[in-house]
Amino acid sequence: MTDVALGWWGVPLALLGGAIRASTPFLFVSLGECLTEKSGRINLGLEGILVMGAMSGYAISYLTGSPWLGVLVAGGVGALLGVLHAVICGLKRVNDIAVGIALMLFGIGLAFFLGKSFIQPAAPMLPSLDLGWWSGIAQVHAALQVNVLFIVGLLLAPAIAWGLRNTRWGLVLRMVGDSADAALAAGYSVNLVRLAATAAGGFLSGIGGSFLSLYYPGSWNERLSSGQGITAVALVIFARWQPMYCVYAALLFGAAGAIGPALQSVGVTSGYYLFNAAPYLLTLLIMAVTCSPKRALVGAPSELTISK
Amino acid sequence: MLDPTPPTFGIEAISVTKRFGGFTALDQVSLRVRPGSFHALLGENGAGKSTLVKCIMGYYRADAGEIILGDQQQVIDSPRTAHELGLGMVYQHFTLVPSMTVAENFVLGKTRLPAVLNWREELARLEAFFAAMPFRVPLDVPASGLAAGEKQKAEITKQLYLGRRFLILDEPTSVLTPNEADEMLGLLKRMTRDGRLTVLMITHKLREVMAFADEVSVLRRGRHVGGGRVGEIGPRECAELMLGNAEIRRLTDRGGVPGAPMLEIAGLSADDDRGHPACRGIDVTVRAGEIVGIAGVSGNGQRELVEALDGQRPPSGGTIRVHGKLYHARRDEMHDARFYCLPEEPLRNACVASMSVAENLVMRDFDRPPFAFGGWWLRPSSFRAAAARLVERYRVKTSSLDAPIGTLSGGNVQRCVLARELGGEVAVLVVANPCFGLDMAAVAEIHAQLMEARNRGAAILLVSEDLDELLELSDRIFVMFNGRLVHEAAAATTDRVAIGRHMAGH
C-alpha cells in the first residue's frame, strides 16, 4: 500500500469518504424523524436524543467492553426519550415543537451531566469493513472504510419505504399523519400510533448518536454533535418525507462536511472555517430554494402544523 | 363458511339522552329504523342529529338509554366495535386520507388488516367489486386528486366494499351535482329494496327525503318531535316540525333593472396551493343592481377565484376592473371602490377568531375617521357604538360586544360578517357559499339581505354550490367546471336539470 500523491483527484475521493463516514448519523436521525413526521408530529428533540445516544453508547461500551451493546442501549435511551416526547405531546393543548425544543435542551444537559466522567477514558470502538482491499492506494483505503451501521442504514431506508406502502403498520402510520379524522373514524388511536412512531424515531436517532461516539469522530465530548440532529430534521423536509431521498440527502450532507478537510489536503487553506460551514450553508440554501410562500410542500403529511 | 351476504338489520334507539356539561344535546330520543328501510333524519343545525348517530357509532357514550341492533341490545364503545357489527358511516367532511391512493384508502378501512399486504390480490378484489357497481372511481390516484363528487362516491362505495349492512350518511349530497346525488341515492335505495342494506340519512334537503326515503324522523332541539312514512307525511309538515314556531323571513321581491357594468373581470386566472392552474380565463361582468351566480361542484376553481378577487391569492393573469378602474384588492382600493366580500368559512377567512365582536365589526375602517384620529390614534368607544348599531340591525346574538367572535355560533358569525360588509354603501359584493351549514331561518335572513343589497344597486357575484340558492337569487347564472366558465343562462329561463348537466361537464 502506498501513499500516492493524488493531487486534485484527492478531493472527490475525500468527499466520497466523507459521505460514507459522516453521513450515518444524518441517515439514522433523518430516517427516524421521517417516521415520526409521517405520523403527523415533529420531534425537534432529536438533537438531544442524538447527544444522549452518543453519551450512553460510549459509557456502556466503556463499562461492558461491548460497543454493540452500547449501540443497543443508545437506541433504547433514544426510544425512552421519544416516548417522553410523545406522552407529553399526547396531553391537550401541548405543542410538539415547543416540547421538542425542551427535550433537545434536556437531552443535551442530561448527557453533559451524566457524561462528565467518560470524557477521558477510551471505550472499545465499532469495527468497520475494509471495502478498499482491492486498491493499493492509501487514500482509497481510507475512503472505503465502511462501518456496519452505515450499511444497516442503507438497507433500512428501502425497507422503511417498502413498509410504508405494503404493511398494516405503514398504512396506519400514514393515515394518522395525513388525516387524524380518518384514523379516528377507522377506529385507530392517533396518540398511540404517534407514540410508537416517536419512540421508533428516537430509537434510530439514539443509534445515530452512538455512531458519533463509537466510530466517527469516535470519542465522547461535549462538542460532538454540533447540531447534526437539527440539520437532519431539516433534511427530512428536503427529502420530501421519502426514506430513499433521506439517503441521498444524508450522503450529500456527509460529503459537504468533508469539503473543508479535503480542500486543505490539496493545499487550499484559506477559508478553512468557511468551508467547514458548508453543511449549514447548504441547509439554508436548500430551505430557501425549496420552500415557497405560494405553494404547499408536496408530500408533507397534512397533520404537520405549528399551530396545534 | 360464512354466508357471503349476511342479511341487513334494523336499529332501535330507546330514550337516548346525551349531555355535554350543562347542555342537553339529546333528550330521551327514541328512533326505530326498520331493517331494509331508507330512513331520513331531519332537523335544523344543533337539533342533535349528529350527536344521535355518533352515539350509535360509538363516538359518544349516551348518558342514558340503549341501542338495540337487530333484536339484541349492544354496547358500542368505539367506532371499531360498530364496524365489526356491520355499521358504517359516511361523514359530512371527507375522511379519505388525501395523500393515499383510493385503493389504499379502501383497504385501510378493513377491520382486520393483514400485517403485510398482497397488493395484487387486493387490487383484483377491488376490480371485481367495481365490476358490479354502476360507476367506478379511479383506484390509483391519490384521494386529493379526486373532484369533490368523486370523493363522495369513493366514501360511499368504500363503505359498500367493506361490507357494511347498516349505513349512516351525514348530509351526503351537499357536494354532489343533482344528477350525481340521484344516482348515488338511487343505488342505495335499490340495495335497501334487495334487503342488503339499511340506510339512515341525515339531511335537510326535503326534496331528497320525499324522493328516496321510506320513513322520516324529525329532531328539534334534542327532542324527537315527529315523523312517519313518507307519503303520509309531506314536505310542509316536515318543515313545520323542523322549525317549530321559529319565524322565517320572506325573501324581498326582486326590484329594479340592472344598471351600468360595475365589476368587470377579464381573463382572470389563478393557481392553487400546489402551483397548478385552478381557474383559467374567467370573463364575467356584473352590473349594478344585479346578482350573477356561479354554479359548480366544489373544487372546480371557485375557491381560487374568490380568493383572487378578495385579495387572498395573487392572480396569475387577467384583470379586474371596478367602475372601469383597475383593481388589485389593495386596502385603499377596496375602500375607494366600496368593494366588499363575504367569503366561505367566514370565521377563518374574514375574522380574527380571538378578537372581539366589536373589533371584528370595524375591521374594515378602524383606522379611519370616526374610529381614529389621524390614522393611528384609535377610539375604542366609537368601535363599540358602531358595533352596537350593527348587532342590533342585523340581529346578531352575542353575549356581549367584547366576546371573542370565535365563541359565536356559525350563523351569528356569518351575520356579523354580513353586517360589516353590507352595513355601509356597497358597490361590489363577492359572496361565496354564504349559507353553508346554516339553518333555514338564518338562510332566509341572509338571502333577504342579499336581495335588498341588490335592489339598492350593489353588483353581487354569488359563488355557490347550492343550486336552489342560485336559482332563487341570481339574475344570471354561469357554470364553472374544471376552472373555466362553461355555460351561461338567465336564471328565469333555466332549471336545475340544465345547470346540473353543465356542472358535470356535459
Short mmCIF file of N, CA and C in Angstrom, two decimals, chain A residues 14-168:
data_model
loop_
_atom_site.label_atom_id
_atom_site.label_comp_id
_atom_site.label_asym_id
_atom_site.label_seq_id
_atom_site.Cartn_x
_atom_site.Cartn_y
_atom_site.Cartn_z
N ALA A 14 -11.97 12.28 -1.25
CA ALA A 14 -12.19 12.67 0.14
C ALA A 14 -13.67 12.94 0.39
N LEU A 15 -14.34 13.50 -0.62
CA LEU A 15 -15.78 13.76 -0.47
C LEU A 15 -16.53 12.43 -0.37
N LEU A 16 -16.14 11.46 -1.20
CA LEU A 16 -16.78 10.14 -1.14
C LEU A 16 -16.56 9.53 0.24
N GLY A 17 -15.31 9.61 0.69
CA GLY A 17 -15.00 9.08 2.02
C GLY A 17 -15.81 9.78 3.08
N GLY A 18 -15.92 11.10 2.95
CA GLY A 18 -16.70 11.88 3.91
C GLY A 18 -18.16 11.46 3.90
N ALA A 19 -18.68 11.25 2.70
CA ALA A 19 -20.08 10.85 2.57
C ALA A 19 -20.31 9.54 3.28
N ILE A 20 -19.40 8.60 3.10
CA ILE A 20 -19.58 7.29 3.72
C ILE A 20 -19.40 7.38 5.23
N ARG A 21 -18.40 8.16 5.66
CA ARG A 21 -18.04 8.19 7.06
C ARG A 21 -19.00 9.04 7.88
N ALA A 22 -19.32 10.23 7.39
CA ALA A 22 -20.04 11.19 8.23
C ALA A 22 -21.54 11.17 8.01
N SER A 23 -22.00 10.41 7.02
CA SER A 23 -23.44 10.50 6.71
C SER A 23 -24.29 9.66 7.64
N THR A 24 -23.69 8.67 8.31
CA THR A 24 -24.50 7.73 9.08
C THR A 24 -25.41 8.39 10.13
N PRO A 25 -24.87 9.32 10.97
CA PRO A 25 -25.78 9.94 11.93
C PRO A 25 -26.91 10.69 11.23
N PHE A 26 -26.59 11.42 10.15
CA PHE A 26 -27.65 12.11 9.38
C PHE A 26 -28.70 11.11 8.92
N LEU A 27 -28.20 9.98 8.42
CA LEU A 27 -29.09 8.97 7.85
C LEU A 27 -30.04 8.43 8.92
N PHE A 28 -29.49 8.03 10.07
CA PHE A 28 -30.34 7.44 11.11
C PHE A 28 -31.31 8.46 11.67
N VAL A 29 -30.81 9.67 11.97
CA VAL A 29 -31.70 10.67 12.55
C VAL A 29 -32.79 11.05 11.54
N SER A 30 -32.41 11.21 10.27
CA SER A 30 -33.44 11.64 9.31
C SER A 30 -34.45 10.52 9.05
N LEU A 31 -34.00 9.27 9.03
CA LEU A 31 -34.97 8.18 8.87
C LEU A 31 -35.91 8.13 10.08
N GLY A 32 -35.33 8.33 11.27
CA GLY A 32 -36.16 8.34 12.48
C GLY A 32 -37.16 9.48 12.44
N GLU A 33 -36.68 10.68 12.07
CA GLU A 33 -37.57 11.84 12.03
C GLU A 33 -38.62 11.65 10.93
N CYS A 34 -38.22 11.01 9.85
CA CYS A 34 -39.16 10.74 8.76
C CYS A 34 -40.32 9.90 9.28
N LEU A 35 -40.02 8.85 10.04
CA LEU A 35 -41.07 8.01 10.63
C LEU A 35 -41.97 8.84 11.55
N THR A 36 -41.33 9.64 12.42
CA THR A 36 -42.11 10.43 13.37
C THR A 36 -43.00 11.43 12.65
N GLU A 37 -42.43 12.12 11.64
CA GLU A 37 -43.21 13.14 10.94
C GLU A 37 -44.31 12.52 10.09
N LYS A 38 -44.08 11.31 9.61
CA LYS A 38 -45.14 10.62 8.86
C LYS A 38 -46.37 10.41 9.73
N SER A 39 -46.17 10.36 11.05
CA SER A 39 -47.31 10.18 11.94
C SER A 39 -47.96 11.51 12.27
N GLY A 40 -47.46 12.60 11.72
CA GLY A 40 -48.09 13.90 11.93
C GLY A 40 -47.54 14.67 13.10
N ARG A 41 -46.35 14.31 13.56
CA ARG A 41 -45.79 15.04 14.68
C ARG A 41 -44.32 15.34 14.39
N ILE A 42 -43.86 16.53 14.80
CA ILE A 42 -42.46 16.88 14.62
C ILE A 42 -41.75 16.69 15.96
N ASN A 43 -40.62 15.99 15.95
CA ASN A 43 -39.82 15.88 17.15
C ASN A 43 -38.51 16.62 16.96
N LEU A 44 -38.46 17.87 17.45
CA LEU A 44 -37.24 18.66 17.31
C LEU A 44 -36.21 18.25 18.36
N GLY A 45 -36.62 17.36 19.27
CA GLY A 45 -35.72 16.96 20.35
C GLY A 45 -34.65 15.98 19.92
N LEU A 46 -34.64 15.63 18.63
CA LEU A 46 -33.70 14.60 18.18
C LEU A 46 -32.24 14.98 18.41
N GLU A 47 -31.94 16.27 18.42
CA GLU A 47 -30.58 16.71 18.72
C GLU A 47 -30.19 16.24 20.13
N GLY A 48 -31.12 16.44 21.07
CA GLY A 48 -30.87 16.00 22.43
C GLY A 48 -30.75 14.49 22.51
N ILE A 49 -31.60 13.79 21.75
CA ILE A 49 -31.56 12.32 21.75
C ILE A 49 -30.25 11.84 21.15
N LEU A 50 -29.80 12.51 20.10
CA LEU A 50 -28.53 12.16 19.46
C LEU A 50 -27.38 12.24 20.47
N VAL A 51 -27.34 13.34 21.21
CA VAL A 51 -26.26 13.53 22.18
C VAL A 51 -26.37 12.52 23.32
N MET A 52 -27.59 12.28 23.78
CA MET A 52 -27.79 11.27 24.82
C MET A 52 -27.37 9.89 24.32
N GLY A 53 -27.70 9.61 23.05
CA GLY A 53 -27.32 8.32 22.47
C GLY A 53 -25.81 8.18 22.41
N ALA A 54 -25.13 9.27 22.03
CA ALA A 54 -23.67 9.25 21.94
C ALA A 54 -23.07 8.97 23.31
N MET A 55 -23.60 9.68 24.31
CA MET A 55 -23.04 9.54 25.67
C MET A 55 -23.31 8.13 26.21
N SER A 56 -24.57 7.68 26.14
CA SER A 56 -24.90 6.40 26.76
C SER A 56 -24.23 5.25 26.02
N GLY A 57 -24.15 5.34 24.68
CA GLY A 57 -23.48 4.29 23.92
C GLY A 57 -22.01 4.17 24.32
N TYR A 58 -21.38 5.34 24.43
CA TYR A 58 -19.96 5.37 24.81
C TYR A 58 -19.76 4.80 26.21
N ALA A 59 -20.62 5.23 27.13
CA ALA A 59 -20.50 4.80 28.53
C ALA A 59 -20.66 3.28 28.64
N ILE A 60 -21.69 2.75 27.95
CA ILE A 60 -21.94 1.31 28.06
C ILE A 60 -20.81 0.53 27.41
N SER A 61 -20.32 1.03 26.28
CA SER A 61 -19.21 0.35 25.61
C SER A 61 -18.00 0.32 26.53
N TYR A 62 -17.73 1.43 27.22
CA TYR A 62 -16.59 1.53 28.13
C TYR A 62 -16.77 0.58 29.32
N LEU A 63 -18.02 0.57 29.87
CA LEU A 63 -18.25 -0.19 31.09
C LEU A 63 -18.31 -1.69 30.83
N THR A 64 -18.88 -2.10 29.68
CA THR A 64 -19.06 -3.54 29.42
C THR A 64 -18.02 -4.09 28.45
N GLY A 65 -17.36 -3.19 27.69
CA GLY A 65 -16.41 -3.66 26.71
C GLY A 65 -17.04 -4.07 25.40
N SER A 66 -18.36 -3.94 25.29
CA SER A 66 -19.03 -4.32 24.05
C SER A 66 -19.64 -3.11 23.36
N PRO A 67 -19.04 -2.65 22.25
CA PRO A 67 -19.61 -1.49 21.56
C PRO A 67 -21.02 -1.76 21.04
N TRP A 68 -21.32 -2.99 20.64
CA TRP A 68 -22.66 -3.27 20.10
C TRP A 68 -23.73 -3.16 21.16
N LEU A 69 -23.37 -3.57 22.40
CA LEU A 69 -24.31 -3.37 23.50
C LEU A 69 -24.54 -1.87 23.70
N GLY A 70 -23.46 -1.10 23.51
CA GLY A 70 -23.58 0.34 23.60
C GLY A 70 -24.57 0.89 22.58
N VAL A 71 -24.48 0.41 21.35
CA VAL A 71 -25.40 0.84 20.29
C VAL A 71 -26.84 0.55 20.69
N LEU A 72 -27.05 -0.67 21.21
CA LEU A 72 -28.40 -1.08 21.58
C LEU A 72 -28.96 -0.21 22.71
N VAL A 73 -28.12 0.03 23.71
CA VAL A 73 -28.56 0.86 24.84
C VAL A 73 -28.83 2.28 24.36
N ALA A 74 -27.96 2.79 23.47
CA ALA A 74 -28.19 4.14 22.93
C ALA A 74 -29.56 4.22 22.26
N GLY A 75 -29.89 3.16 21.47
CA GLY A 75 -31.20 3.11 20.84
C GLY A 75 -32.31 3.10 21.88
N GLY A 76 -32.11 2.29 22.93
CA GLY A 76 -33.13 2.19 23.98
C GLY A 76 -33.36 3.52 24.68
N VAL A 77 -32.24 4.20 24.99
CA VAL A 77 -32.36 5.52 25.64
C VAL A 77 -33.11 6.49 24.72
N GLY A 78 -32.77 6.44 23.42
CA GLY A 78 -33.45 7.29 22.44
C GLY A 78 -34.94 7.00 22.40
N ALA A 79 -35.30 5.71 22.42
CA ALA A 79 -36.71 5.34 22.39
C ALA A 79 -37.42 5.87 23.62
N LEU A 80 -36.76 5.76 24.79
CA LEU A 80 -37.37 6.27 26.02
C LEU A 80 -37.63 7.77 25.93
N LEU A 81 -36.64 8.52 25.43
CA LEU A 81 -36.83 9.96 25.29
C LEU A 81 -37.93 10.26 24.27
N GLY A 82 -38.01 9.43 23.22
CA GLY A 82 -39.10 9.57 22.24
C GLY A 82 -40.45 9.38 22.91
N VAL A 83 -40.54 8.35 23.76
CA VAL A 83 -41.79 8.10 24.49
C VAL A 83 -42.14 9.30 25.36
N LEU A 84 -41.12 9.87 26.01
CA LEU A 84 -41.35 11.05 26.85
C LEU A 84 -41.97 12.18 26.03
N HIS A 85 -41.38 12.43 24.85
CA HIS A 85 -41.90 13.47 23.95
C HIS A 85 -43.35 13.16 23.58
N ALA A 86 -43.59 11.90 23.21
CA ALA A 86 -44.93 11.53 22.73
C ALA A 86 -45.96 11.63 23.84
N VAL A 87 -45.58 11.23 25.06
CA VAL A 87 -46.54 11.27 26.16
C VAL A 87 -46.92 12.71 26.47
N ILE A 88 -45.91 13.59 26.50
CA ILE A 88 -46.22 15.00 26.80
C ILE A 88 -47.07 15.60 25.67
N CYS A 89 -46.73 15.28 24.41
CA CYS A 89 -47.50 15.82 23.28
C CYS A 89 -48.91 15.25 23.23
N GLY A 90 -49.10 14.09 23.85
CA GLY A 90 -50.43 13.49 23.85
C GLY A 90 -51.41 14.23 24.74
N LEU A 91 -50.88 15.07 25.65
CA LEU A 91 -51.77 15.85 26.50
C LEU A 91 -52.43 16.94 25.68
N LYS A 92 -53.53 17.47 26.21
CA LYS A 92 -54.24 18.53 25.49
C LYS A 92 -53.45 19.84 25.52
N ARG A 93 -53.60 20.63 24.46
CA ARG A 93 -53.02 21.97 24.39
C ARG A 93 -51.51 21.96 24.55
N VAL A 94 -50.87 20.93 24.03
CA VAL A 94 -49.41 20.89 24.08
C VAL A 94 -48.90 20.97 22.64
N ASN A 95 -47.91 21.81 22.43
CA ASN A 95 -47.37 22.00 21.10
C ASN A 95 -46.11 21.16 20.93
N ASP A 96 -46.08 20.33 19.88
CA ASP A 96 -44.98 19.37 19.74
C ASP A 96 -43.64 20.06 19.49
N ILE A 97 -43.65 21.23 18.86
CA ILE A 97 -42.39 21.91 18.57
C ILE A 97 -41.77 22.45 19.86
N ALA A 98 -42.62 23.05 20.70
CA ALA A 98 -42.12 23.57 21.98
C ALA A 98 -41.57 22.43 22.82
N VAL A 99 -42.30 21.32 22.88
CA VAL A 99 -41.84 20.17 23.65
C VAL A 99 -40.52 19.66 23.08
N GLY A 100 -40.41 19.68 21.74
CA GLY A 100 -39.19 19.21 21.09
C GLY A 100 -37.98 20.04 21.49
N ILE A 101 -38.16 21.36 21.53
CA ILE A 101 -37.05 22.23 21.91
C ILE A 101 -36.65 21.97 23.36
N ALA A 102 -37.67 21.80 24.22
CA ALA A 102 -37.38 21.50 25.62
C ALA A 102 -36.62 20.18 25.73
N LEU A 103 -37.05 19.19 24.94
CA LEU A 103 -36.40 17.88 25.00
C LEU A 103 -34.97 17.95 24.50
N MET A 104 -34.76 18.80 23.50
CA MET A 104 -33.41 18.98 22.97
C MET A 104 -32.48 19.49 24.07
N LEU A 105 -32.93 20.54 24.77
CA LEU A 105 -32.10 21.12 25.84
C LEU A 105 -31.92 20.12 26.97
N PHE A 106 -33.01 19.40 27.29
CA PHE A 106 -32.97 18.42 28.37
C PHE A 106 -31.98 17.31 28.04
N GLY A 107 -32.06 16.80 26.82
CA GLY A 107 -31.18 15.69 26.42
C GLY A 107 -29.71 16.09 26.45
N ILE A 108 -29.43 17.28 25.91
CA ILE A 108 -28.04 17.74 25.88
C ILE A 108 -27.52 17.95 27.30
N GLY A 109 -28.34 18.61 28.13
CA GLY A 109 -27.93 18.88 29.50
C GLY A 109 -27.69 17.61 30.29
N LEU A 110 -28.62 16.66 30.13
CA LEU A 110 -28.52 15.39 30.85
C LEU A 110 -27.26 14.64 30.41
N ALA A 111 -26.98 14.68 29.11
CA ALA A 111 -25.81 13.96 28.59
C ALA A 111 -24.53 14.57 29.14
N PHE A 112 -24.46 15.90 29.20
CA PHE A 112 -23.27 16.56 29.75
C PHE A 112 -23.09 16.19 31.22
N PHE A 113 -24.23 16.18 31.94
CA PHE A 113 -24.19 15.92 33.37
C PHE A 113 -23.73 14.47 33.64
N LEU A 114 -24.36 13.53 32.96
CA LEU A 114 -24.03 12.12 33.21
C LEU A 114 -22.71 11.72 32.57
N GLY A 115 -22.30 12.45 31.52
CA GLY A 115 -21.16 12.01 30.73
C GLY A 115 -19.82 12.59 31.16
N LYS A 116 -19.82 13.44 32.21
CA LYS A 116 -18.59 14.09 32.65
C LYS A 116 -17.44 13.11 32.82
N SER A 117 -17.75 11.96 33.47
CA SER A 117 -16.67 11.04 33.83
C SER A 117 -16.21 10.18 32.66
N PHE A 118 -16.89 10.31 31.49
CA PHE A 118 -16.50 9.46 30.36
C PHE A 118 -15.72 10.23 29.29
N ILE A 119 -15.37 11.47 29.61
CA ILE A 119 -14.69 12.27 28.59
C ILE A 119 -13.27 11.76 28.35
N GLN A 120 -12.60 11.37 29.42
CA GLN A 120 -11.21 10.92 29.28
C GLN A 120 -11.03 9.48 28.81
N PRO A 121 -11.65 8.48 29.48
CA PRO A 121 -11.30 7.09 29.17
C PRO A 121 -11.65 6.71 27.73
N ALA A 122 -10.94 5.71 27.19
CA ALA A 122 -11.18 5.27 25.83
C ALA A 122 -12.04 4.00 25.83
N ALA A 123 -13.16 4.05 25.11
CA ALA A 123 -14.04 2.89 25.06
C ALA A 123 -13.74 2.09 23.79
N PRO A 124 -14.04 0.79 23.77
CA PRO A 124 -13.88 0.00 22.55
C PRO A 124 -14.75 0.58 21.42
N MET A 125 -14.21 0.64 20.22
CA MET A 125 -14.91 1.24 19.09
C MET A 125 -15.65 0.19 18.27
N LEU A 126 -16.57 0.66 17.41
CA LEU A 126 -17.24 -0.25 16.48
C LEU A 126 -16.27 -0.65 15.38
N PRO A 127 -16.34 -1.89 14.92
CA PRO A 127 -15.45 -2.32 13.84
C PRO A 127 -15.94 -1.79 12.49
N SER A 128 -15.06 -1.80 11.50
CA SER A 128 -15.51 -1.39 10.17
C SER A 128 -15.05 -2.43 9.15
N LEU A 129 -15.72 -2.42 8.01
CA LEU A 129 -15.35 -3.33 6.93
C LEU A 129 -14.41 -2.61 5.98
N ASP A 130 -13.39 -3.31 5.53
CA ASP A 130 -12.42 -2.70 4.63
C ASP A 130 -12.82 -3.01 3.19
N LEU A 131 -13.60 -2.14 2.59
CA LEU A 131 -14.05 -2.39 1.22
C LEU A 131 -13.06 -1.89 0.18
N GLY A 132 -11.92 -1.36 0.67
CA GLY A 132 -10.91 -0.85 -0.26
C GLY A 132 -9.76 -1.80 -0.44
N TRP A 133 -9.95 -3.09 -0.06
CA TRP A 133 -8.85 -4.07 -0.09
C TRP A 133 -8.26 -4.25 -1.47
N TRP A 134 -9.03 -4.00 -2.52
CA TRP A 134 -8.56 -4.25 -3.87
C TRP A 134 -7.57 -3.20 -4.36
N SER A 135 -7.52 -2.08 -3.62
CA SER A 135 -6.70 -0.98 -4.11
C SER A 135 -5.38 -0.89 -3.35
N GLY A 136 -4.38 -0.42 -4.03
CA GLY A 136 -3.10 -0.24 -3.38
C GLY A 136 -2.89 1.16 -2.86
N ILE A 137 -3.87 2.03 -3.07
CA ILE A 137 -3.68 3.43 -2.72
C ILE A 137 -4.25 3.70 -1.32
N ALA A 138 -3.48 4.33 -0.50
CA ALA A 138 -3.87 4.52 0.90
C ALA A 138 -5.14 5.36 1.03
N GLN A 139 -5.24 6.39 0.20
CA GLN A 139 -6.42 7.27 0.32
C GLN A 139 -7.70 6.53 -0.02
N VAL A 140 -7.63 5.63 -1.02
CA VAL A 140 -8.80 4.83 -1.38
C VAL A 140 -9.18 3.94 -0.20
N HIS A 141 -8.16 3.35 0.41
CA HIS A 141 -8.39 2.55 1.60
C HIS A 141 -9.14 3.33 2.66
N ALA A 142 -8.62 4.51 2.91
CA ALA A 142 -9.20 5.33 3.97
C ALA A 142 -10.64 5.68 3.63
N ALA A 143 -10.89 5.99 2.36
CA ALA A 143 -12.24 6.42 1.98
C ALA A 143 -13.23 5.26 2.08
N LEU A 144 -12.78 4.04 1.83
CA LEU A 144 -13.72 2.92 1.75
C LEU A 144 -13.75 2.07 3.03
N GLN A 145 -13.32 2.66 4.13
CA GLN A 145 -13.57 2.02 5.42
C GLN A 145 -15.05 2.20 5.74
N VAL A 146 -15.81 1.11 5.67
CA VAL A 146 -17.25 1.26 5.82
C VAL A 146 -17.72 0.64 7.12
N ASN A 147 -18.44 1.43 7.91
CA ASN A 147 -18.97 0.92 9.15
C ASN A 147 -20.23 0.11 8.89
N VAL A 148 -20.43 -0.94 9.73
CA VAL A 148 -21.61 -1.80 9.55
C VAL A 148 -22.91 -1.00 9.70
N LEU A 149 -22.88 -0.01 10.62
CA LEU A 149 -24.10 0.78 10.84
C LEU A 149 -24.51 1.52 9.57
N PHE A 150 -23.51 1.97 8.79
CA PHE A 150 -23.81 2.66 7.54
C PHE A 150 -24.58 1.73 6.60
N ILE A 151 -24.12 0.48 6.53
CA ILE A 151 -24.81 -0.49 5.66
C ILE A 151 -26.21 -0.77 6.19
N VAL A 152 -26.32 -0.91 7.52
CA VAL A 152 -27.65 -1.11 8.11
C VAL A 152 -28.58 0.03 7.72
N GLY A 153 -28.05 1.27 7.81
CA GLY A 153 -28.86 2.43 7.45
C GLY A 153 -29.28 2.40 5.99
N LEU A 154 -28.33 2.01 5.13
CA LEU A 154 -28.64 1.94 3.69
C LEU A 154 -29.74 0.93 3.41
N LEU A 155 -29.73 -0.20 4.15
CA LEU A 155 -30.76 -1.22 3.93
C LEU A 155 -32.08 -0.81 4.56
N LEU A 156 -31.97 -0.05 5.66
CA LEU A 156 -33.16 0.35 6.40
C LEU A 156 -34.06 1.25 5.55
N ALA A 157 -33.45 2.15 4.78
CA ALA A 157 -34.23 3.13 4.02
C ALA A 157 -35.21 2.46 3.05
N PRO A 158 -34.75 1.56 2.16
CA PRO A 158 -35.73 0.90 1.29
C PRO A 158 -36.71 0.04 2.07
N ALA A 159 -36.24 -0.53 3.19
CA ALA A 159 -37.16 -1.34 4.00
C ALA A 159 -38.29 -0.48 4.54
N ILE A 160 -37.95 0.73 5.02
CA ILE A 160 -38.99 1.63 5.54
C ILE A 160 -39.92 2.06 4.40
N ALA A 161 -39.32 2.41 3.25
CA ALA A 161 -40.13 2.84 2.11
C ALA A 161 -41.12 1.74 1.71
N TRP A 162 -40.63 0.49 1.70
CA TRP A 162 -41.50 -0.63 1.35
C TRP A 162 -42.58 -0.81 2.41
N GLY A 163 -42.15 -0.74 3.66
CA GLY A 163 -43.08 -0.95 4.76
C GLY A 163 -44.20 0.09 4.79
N LEU A 164 -43.88 1.33 4.42
CA LEU A 164 -44.90 2.38 4.45
C LEU A 164 -45.98 2.11 3.41
N ARG A 165 -45.63 1.37 2.36
CA ARG A 165 -46.61 1.10 1.32
C ARG A 165 -47.32 -0.24 1.49
N ASN A 166 -46.62 -1.21 2.07
CA ASN A 166 -47.13 -2.58 1.98
C ASN A 166 -47.47 -3.26 3.30
N THR A 167 -47.33 -2.55 4.40
CA THR A 167 -47.68 -3.22 5.65
C THR A 167 -48.80 -2.46 6.35
N ARG A 168 -49.47 -3.18 7.23
CA ARG A 168 -50.55 -2.57 8.00
C ARG A 168 -49.99 -1.38 8.79
#
